[in-house]
Amino acid sequence: LSTLSMFASGAFGGGGVDDPNPLRPPATSSPRDTLQSFLTNANQVAEKKRQLGGAFDAASYQVLRRAAHTMDFSATPHGDDWSERILRVALLHEVLGRVALPPEAQIPDEKAATDSGLTNWSIPGTKIRIERIETGPRAGEFLFSAETVAAADRLYRRAKQLPYRSDATPGVYEQVVSLVDADGVYERLNRLQQRLKPVD
C-alpha cells in the first residue's frame, strides 16, 4: 500500500468509526502522527458516505471531532463553535485530497522531531503547516497551525479546481454542506449547529 492508501484505509489506526476506545485522543506527537490522524479520521467518514451512503450520524460526528482535535483554532473566528470546526475539517480535507503528499519517510516522526528540535513542518509546495504548540495544556503537540486553519477557506478556493488524487477519499465536504442546505460554506451556521446538537 502507498502511504496515502494506508491513511485512507485506516491501516495506521487512529480512532475509526468503530474504534473500541473512542475517548483516546488522536496522536499528535509529530507532523507525521498529526497528518496521519487527520487523514485517517476524516477519510473514514468520507469512505462511509461514498460506499454506504451513510448519514452524518453520531459515530461520524465523533470521528470528525477527532480530526478537529489535530487543528489549532485559536486564530479562527468563532473557532470555539463546533459547526465552524467541522466545516474547517471538511475544507482542509478537500485541499489535502488534491495536493501531492510526500512519502511517509519524508514526514518527520516523533524521533526526528525530538532529535532536531523541530518546531514546524510544511507540506512541500503548499502553505499548509503543522506546528508545535509551545504553551498551554497542549504544549508539545503538533497541530495544523492556527494560520493554516484560519485560511482553510482561502486554501480551498484556490485548490478546488484541481482534480482529486486517484487515492483520495472525497465526500466530507459535501456531507457537511448538505446539513446546512445552502450553497455558501458559511451560510446558516446556526442551523448546522442546532442539527448537530443531538449527536454532540
PDB file of C-alpha atoms in Angstrom:
ATOM      1  CA  LEU A   1       0.000   0.000   0.000  1.00  0.00           C
ATOM      2  CA  SER A   2       1.131   3.558  -0.655  1.00  0.00           C
ATOM      3  CA  THR A   3       1.318   5.946   2.270  1.00  0.00           C
ATOM      4  CA  LEU A   4      -1.905   7.689   1.232  1.00  0.00           C
ATOM      5  CA  SER A   5      -3.688   4.406   0.615  1.00  0.00           C
ATOM      6  CA  MET A   6      -2.801   3.303   4.154  1.00  0.00           C
ATOM      7  CA  PHE A   7      -4.085   6.619   5.505  1.00  0.00           C
ATOM      8  CA  ALA A   8      -7.363   6.172   3.642  1.00  0.00           C
ATOM      9  CA  SER A   9      -7.835   2.563   4.694  1.00  0.00           C
ATOM     10  CA  GLY A  10      -7.099   3.309   8.341  1.00  0.00           C
ATOM     11  CA  ALA A  11      -4.118   0.945   8.382  1.00  0.00           C
ATOM     12  CA  PHE A  12      -2.351   3.255  10.822  1.00  0.00           C
ATOM     13  CA  GLY A  13      -5.261   3.190  13.259  1.00  0.00           C
ATOM     14  CA  GLY A  14      -6.267   6.476  14.818  1.00  0.00           C
ATOM     15  CA  GLY A  15      -9.812   6.113  16.008  1.00  0.00           C
ATOM     16  CA  GLY A  16     -12.205   4.988  13.326  1.00  0.00           C
ATOM     17  CA  VAL A  17     -15.975   4.875  13.328  1.00  0.00           C
ATOM     18  CA  ASP A  18     -15.805   1.518  15.150  1.00  0.00           C
ATOM     19  CA  ASP A  19     -12.921   2.457  17.463  1.00  0.00           C
ATOM     20  CA  PRO A  20     -13.215   0.399  20.683  1.00  0.00           C
ATOM     21  CA  ASN A  21     -11.587   3.281  22.594  1.00  0.00           C
ATOM     22  CA  PRO A  22     -13.286   6.437  21.254  1.00  0.00           C
ATOM     23  CA  LEU A  23     -12.034   8.587  24.150  1.00  0.00           C
ATOM     24  CA  ARG A  24      -8.393   8.115  23.168  1.00  0.00           C
ATOM     25  CA  PRO A  25      -7.105  11.365  21.650  1.00  0.00           C
ATOM     26  CA  PRO A  26      -5.539  11.210  18.197  1.00  0.00           C
ATOM     27  CA  ALA A  27      -1.750  11.004  18.003  1.00  0.00           C
ATOM     28  CA  THR A  28      -0.193  14.442  17.601  1.00  0.00           C
ATOM     29  CA  SER A  29       3.389  13.911  18.793  1.00  0.00           C
ATOM     30  CA  SER A  30       4.927  14.664  15.382  1.00  0.00           C
ATOM     31  CA  PRO A  31       3.956  16.082  11.987  1.00  0.00           C
ATOM     32  CA  ARG A  32       3.629  12.520  10.693  1.00  0.00           C
ATOM     33  CA  ASP A  33       1.299  11.489  13.517  1.00  0.00           C
ATOM     34  CA  THR A  34      -0.855  14.586  13.104  1.00  0.00           C
ATOM     35  CA  LEU A  35      -1.218  14.227   9.348  1.00  0.00           C
ATOM     36  CA  GLN A  36      -1.994  10.516   9.708  1.00  0.00           C
ATOM     37  CA  SER A  37      -4.526  11.155  12.459  1.00  0.00           C
ATOM     38  CA  PHE A  38      -6.347  13.821  10.465  1.00  0.00           C
ATOM     39  CA  LEU A  39      -6.486  11.803   7.248  1.00  0.00           C
ATOM     40  CA  THR A  40      -7.429   8.535   8.930  1.00  0.00           C
ATOM     41  CA  ASN A  41     -10.400  10.040  10.745  1.00  0.00           C
ATOM     42  CA  ALA A  42     -11.683  12.351   8.001  1.00  0.00           C
ATOM     43  CA  ASN A  43     -11.231   9.661   5.360  1.00  0.00           C
ATOM     44  CA  GLN A  44     -13.236   7.118   7.320  1.00  0.00           C
ATOM     45  CA  VAL A  45     -16.241   9.419   7.379  1.00  0.00           C
ATOM     46  CA  ALA A  46     -15.840  10.136   3.661  1.00  0.00           C
ATOM     47  CA  GLU A  47     -15.437   6.448   2.854  1.00  0.00           C
ATOM     48  CA  LYS A  48     -18.583   5.572   4.799  1.00  0.00           C
ATOM     49  CA  LYS A  49     -20.506   8.162   2.805  1.00  0.00           C
ATOM     50  CA  ARG A  50     -19.024   7.010  -0.525  1.00  0.00           C
ATOM     51  CA  GLN A  51     -19.533   3.272  -0.060  1.00  0.00           C
ATOM     52  CA  LEU A  52     -22.667   3.069   2.031  1.00  0.00           C
ATOM     53  CA  GLY A  53     -24.381   6.379   1.508  1.00  0.00           C
ATOM     54  CA  GLY A  54     -24.385   6.669   5.277  1.00  0.00           C
ATOM     55  CA  ALA A  55     -25.877   9.669   7.009  1.00  0.00           C
ATOM     56  CA  PHE A  56     -23.887  12.081   9.137  1.00  0.00           C
ATOM     57  CA  ASP A  57     -24.647  10.226  12.360  1.00  0.00           C
ATOM     58  CA  ALA A  58     -23.327  10.292  15.917  1.00  0.00           C
ATOM     59  CA  ALA A  59     -20.410   7.954  15.135  1.00  0.00           C
ATOM     60  CA  SER A  60     -19.372  10.047  12.139  1.00  0.00           C
ATOM     61  CA  TYR A  61     -19.555  13.212  14.195  1.00  0.00           C
ATOM     62  CA  GLN A  62     -17.295  11.690  16.860  1.00  0.00           C
ATOM     63  CA  VAL A  63     -14.715  10.787  14.224  1.00  0.00           C
ATOM     64  CA  LEU A  64     -14.839  14.311  12.784  1.00  0.00           C
ATOM     65  CA  ARG A  65     -14.274  15.673  16.283  1.00  0.00           C
ATOM     66  CA  ARG A  66     -11.090  13.586  16.411  1.00  0.00           C
ATOM     67  CA  ALA A  67      -9.955  15.088  13.122  1.00  0.00           C
ATOM     68  CA  ALA A  68     -10.674  18.560  14.506  1.00  0.00           C
ATOM     69  CA  HIS A  69      -8.504  17.739  17.532  1.00  0.00           C
ATOM     70  CA  THR A  70      -5.451  17.891  15.238  1.00  0.00           C
ATOM     71  CA  MET A  71      -6.114  21.571  14.384  1.00  0.00           C
ATOM     72  CA  ASP A  72      -5.360  24.856  16.153  1.00  0.00           C
ATOM     73  CA  PHE A  73      -8.477  27.060  16.016  1.00  0.00           C
ATOM     74  CA  SER A  74      -7.039  29.935  18.070  1.00  0.00           C
ATOM     75  CA  ALA A  75      -6.921  32.315  15.070  1.00  0.00           C
ATOM     76  CA  THR A  76     -10.235  31.233  13.522  1.00  0.00           C
ATOM     77  CA  PRO A  77     -13.279  33.468  14.045  1.00  0.00           C
ATOM     78  CA  HIS A  78     -15.889  31.502  16.030  1.00  0.00           C
ATOM     79  CA  GLY A  79     -13.262  28.765  16.445  1.00  0.00           C
ATOM     80  CA  ASP A  80     -14.967  27.532  19.626  1.00  0.00           C
ATOM     81  CA  ASP A  81     -18.126  26.775  17.626  1.00  0.00           C
ATOM     82  CA  TRP A  82     -18.222  23.103  16.657  1.00  0.00           C
ATOM     83  CA  SER A  83     -20.124  23.830  13.464  1.00  0.00           C
ATOM     84  CA  GLU A  84     -17.217  26.060  12.422  1.00  0.00           C
ATOM     85  CA  ARG A  85     -14.679  23.410  13.397  1.00  0.00           C
ATOM     86  CA  ILE A  86     -16.400  20.689  11.407  1.00  0.00           C
ATOM     87  CA  LEU A  87     -16.553  22.943   8.353  1.00  0.00           C
ATOM     88  CA  ARG A  88     -12.807  23.635   8.692  1.00  0.00           C
ATOM     89  CA  VAL A  89     -12.129  19.903   8.843  1.00  0.00           C
ATOM     90  CA  ALA A  90     -14.123  19.449   5.644  1.00  0.00           C
ATOM     91  CA  LEU A  91     -12.319  22.284   3.859  1.00  0.00           C
ATOM     92  CA  LEU A  92      -8.848  21.070   4.839  1.00  0.00           C
ATOM     93  CA  HIS A  93      -9.761  17.525   3.848  1.00  0.00           C
ATOM     94  CA  GLU A  94     -10.801  18.769   0.412  1.00  0.00           C
ATOM     95  CA  VAL A  95      -7.460  20.542  -0.041  1.00  0.00           C
ATOM     96  CA  LEU A  96      -5.397  17.569   1.134  1.00  0.00           C
ATOM     97  CA  GLY A  97      -7.274  15.351  -1.315  1.00  0.00           C
ATOM     98  CA  ARG A  98      -5.964  17.441  -4.198  1.00  0.00           C
ATOM     99  CA  VAL A  99      -2.322  18.138  -3.329  1.00  0.00           C
ATOM    100  CA  ALA A 100       0.662  15.811  -3.565  1.00  0.00           C
ATOM    101  CA  LEU A 101       1.776  14.481  -0.193  1.00  0.00           C
ATOM    102  CA  PRO A 102       5.348  13.302   0.340  1.00  0.00           C
ATOM    103  CA  PRO A 103       6.311   9.703   1.092  1.00  0.00           C
ATOM    104  CA  GLU A 104       5.937   8.699   4.728  1.00  0.00           C
ATOM    105  CA  ALA A 105       9.717   8.626   5.267  1.00  0.00           C
ATOM    106  CA  GLN A 106       9.936  12.318   4.364  1.00  0.00           C
ATOM    107  CA  ILE A 107       7.402  13.371   7.008  1.00  0.00           C
ATOM    108  CA  PRO A 108       9.119  13.881  10.396  1.00  0.00           C
ATOM    109  CA  ASP A 109       8.146  11.339  13.045  1.00  0.00           C
ATOM    110  CA  GLU A 110       8.451  11.810  16.801  1.00  0.00           C
ATOM    111  CA  LYS A 111      12.116  10.784  16.937  1.00  0.00           C
ATOM    112  CA  ALA A 112      13.086  13.074  14.073  1.00  0.00           C
ATOM    113  CA  ALA A 113      11.160  15.965  15.588  1.00  0.00           C
ATOM    114  CA  THR A 114      12.754  15.440  19.005  1.00  0.00           C
ATOM    115  CA  ASP A 115      16.287  14.921  17.727  1.00  0.00           C
ATOM    116  CA  SER A 116      16.204  18.006  15.506  1.00  0.00           C
ATOM    117  CA  GLY A 117      14.226  20.293  17.816  1.00  0.00           C
ATOM    118  CA  LEU A 118      11.663  20.679  15.033  1.00  0.00           C
ATOM    119  CA  THR A 119       9.000  23.302  15.697  1.00  0.00           C
ATOM    120  CA  ASN A 120       7.072  23.237  12.398  1.00  0.00           C
ATOM    121  CA  TRP A 121       6.817  21.413   9.092  1.00  0.00           C
ATOM    122  CA  SER A 122       5.009  22.338   5.877  1.00  0.00           C
ATOM    123  CA  ILE A 123       3.622  20.076   3.184  1.00  0.00           C
ATOM    124  CA  PRO A 124       6.021  20.709   0.280  1.00  0.00           C
ATOM    125  CA  GLY A 125       4.742  23.173  -2.293  1.00  0.00           C
ATOM    126  CA  THR A 126       1.966  24.466  -0.029  1.00  0.00           C
ATOM    127  CA  LYS A 127       1.347  26.841   2.878  1.00  0.00           C
ATOM    128  CA  ILE A 128      -0.204  24.029   4.912  1.00  0.00           C
ATOM    129  CA  ARG A 129       1.870  23.951   8.083  1.00  0.00           C
ATOM    130  CA  ILE A 130       1.891  21.673  11.109  1.00  0.00           C
ATOM    131  CA  GLU A 131       3.317  23.473  14.122  1.00  0.00           C
ATOM    132  CA  ARG A 132       4.434  22.531  17.625  1.00  0.00           C
ATOM    133  CA  ILE A 133       2.356  24.154  20.369  1.00  0.00           C
ATOM    134  CA  GLU A 134       4.704  25.868  22.804  1.00  0.00           C
ATOM    135  CA  THR A 135       2.441  26.820  25.719  1.00  0.00           C
ATOM    136  CA  GLY A 136      -0.816  25.858  27.359  1.00  0.00           C
ATOM    137  CA  PRO A 137      -2.442  22.489  28.039  1.00  0.00           C
ATOM    138  CA  ARG A 138      -1.471  21.134  24.606  1.00  0.00           C
ATOM    139  CA  ALA A 139       2.167  22.213  24.731  1.00  0.00           C
ATOM    140  CA  GLY A 140       4.416  19.797  22.843  1.00  0.00           C
ATOM    141  CA  GLU A 141       1.702  18.622  20.452  1.00  0.00           C
ATOM    142  CA  PHE A 142       1.944  19.212  16.701  1.00  0.00           C
ATOM    143  CA  LEU A 143      -1.253  20.681  15.228  1.00  0.00           C
ATOM    144  CA  PHE A 144      -2.241  22.159  11.900  1.00  0.00           C
ATOM    145  CA  SER A 145      -1.169  25.734  12.543  1.00  0.00           C
ATOM    146  CA  ALA A 146      -3.566  28.479  13.552  1.00  0.00           C
ATOM    147  CA  GLU A 147      -2.763  30.335  10.320  1.00  0.00           C
ATOM    148  CA  THR A 148      -3.433  27.242   8.190  1.00  0.00           C
ATOM    149  CA  VAL A 149      -6.776  26.574   9.866  1.00  0.00           C
ATOM    150  CA  ALA A 150      -7.865  30.213   9.649  1.00  0.00           C
ATOM    151  CA  ALA A 151      -7.025  30.229   5.924  1.00  0.00           C
ATOM    152  CA  ALA A 152      -8.743  26.913   5.150  1.00  0.00           C
ATOM    153  CA  ASP A 153     -11.499  28.594   3.134  1.00  0.00           C
ATOM    154  CA  ARG A 154      -8.972  30.501   1.020  1.00  0.00           C
ATOM    155  CA  LEU A 155      -6.875  27.368   0.502  1.00  0.00           C
ATOM    156  CA  TYR A 156      -9.985  25.534  -0.628  1.00  0.00           C
ATOM    157  CA  ARG A 157     -10.967  28.230  -3.125  1.00  0.00           C
ATOM    158  CA  ARG A 158      -7.508  28.032  -4.671  1.00  0.00           C
ATOM    159  CA  ALA A 159      -7.392  24.235  -4.759  1.00  0.00           C
ATOM    160  CA  LYS A 160     -10.954  23.283  -5.682  1.00  0.00           C
ATOM    161  CA  GLN A 161     -10.249  23.427  -9.428  1.00  0.00           C
ATOM    162  CA  LEU A 162      -7.554  20.763  -9.040  1.00  0.00           C
ATOM    163  CA  PRO A 163      -8.555  17.140  -9.600  1.00  0.00           C
ATOM    164  CA  TYR A 164      -8.624  14.703  -6.724  1.00  0.00           C
ATOM    165  CA  ARG A 165      -5.696  12.354  -6.494  1.00  0.00           C
ATOM    166  CA  SER A 166      -6.602   8.819  -7.532  1.00  0.00           C
ATOM    167  CA  ASP A 167      -6.138   7.622  -3.935  1.00  0.00           C
ATOM    168  CA  ALA A 168      -8.061  10.468  -2.309  1.00  0.00           C
ATOM    169  CA  THR A 169     -11.346   9.908  -0.475  1.00  0.00           C
ATOM    170  CA  PRO A 170     -13.762  12.761  -1.255  1.00  0.00           C
ATOM    171  CA  GLY A 171     -17.082  13.240   0.447  1.00  0.00           C
ATOM    172  CA  VAL A 172     -16.710  15.012   3.802  1.00  0.00           C
ATOM    173  CA  TYR A 173     -17.305  18.490   2.389  1.00  0.00           C
ATOM    174  CA  GLU A 174     -20.465  17.510   0.516  1.00  0.00           C
ATOM    175  CA  GLN A 175     -21.821  15.706   3.557  1.00  0.00           C
ATOM    176  CA  VAL A 176     -21.229  18.674   5.866  1.00  0.00           C
ATOM    177  CA  VAL A 177     -22.585  21.264   3.434  1.00  0.00           C
ATOM    178  CA  SER A 178     -25.687  19.144   2.850  1.00  0.00           C
ATOM    179  CA  LEU A 179     -26.556  19.680   6.504  1.00  0.00           C
ATOM    180  CA  VAL A 180     -26.858  23.431   6.081  1.00  0.00           C
ATOM    181  CA  ASP A 181     -28.893  23.179   2.864  1.00  0.00           C
ATOM    182  CA  ALA A 182     -27.071  26.196   1.410  1.00  0.00           C
ATOM    183  CA  ASP A 183     -24.615  26.990  -1.337  1.00  0.00           C
ATOM    184  CA  GLY A 184     -22.245  29.110   0.739  1.00  0.00           C
ATOM    185  CA  VAL A 185     -19.957  27.304   3.152  1.00  0.00           C
ATOM    186  CA  TYR A 186     -20.571  29.832   5.934  1.00  0.00           C
ATOM    187  CA  GLU A 187     -24.303  30.310   5.453  1.00  0.00           C
ATOM    188  CA  ARG A 188     -26.734  29.239   8.159  1.00  0.00           C
ATOM    189  CA  LEU A 189     -24.108  28.055  10.622  1.00  0.00           C
ATOM    190  CA  ASN A 190     -26.600  28.357  13.438  1.00  0.00           C
ATOM    191  CA  ARG A 191     -28.874  25.879  11.730  1.00  0.00           C
ATOM    192  CA  LEU A 192     -25.992  23.437  11.331  1.00  0.00           C
ATOM    193  CA  GLN A 193     -25.124  23.807  14.992  1.00  0.00           C
ATOM    194  CA  GLN A 194     -28.702  23.110  16.034  1.00  0.00           C
ATOM    195  CA  ARG A 195     -28.822  19.963  13.867  1.00  0.00           C
ATOM    196  CA  LEU A 196     -25.573  18.674  15.343  1.00  0.00           C
ATOM    197  CA  LYS A 197     -26.614  19.152  18.988  1.00  0.00           C
ATOM    198  CA  PRO A 198     -28.423  15.780  19.280  1.00  0.00           C
ATOM    199  CA  VAL A 199     -25.170  13.939  18.475  1.00  0.00           C
ATOM    200  CA  ASP A 200     -22.759  16.230  20.333  1.00  0.00           C
TER     201      ASP A 200
END
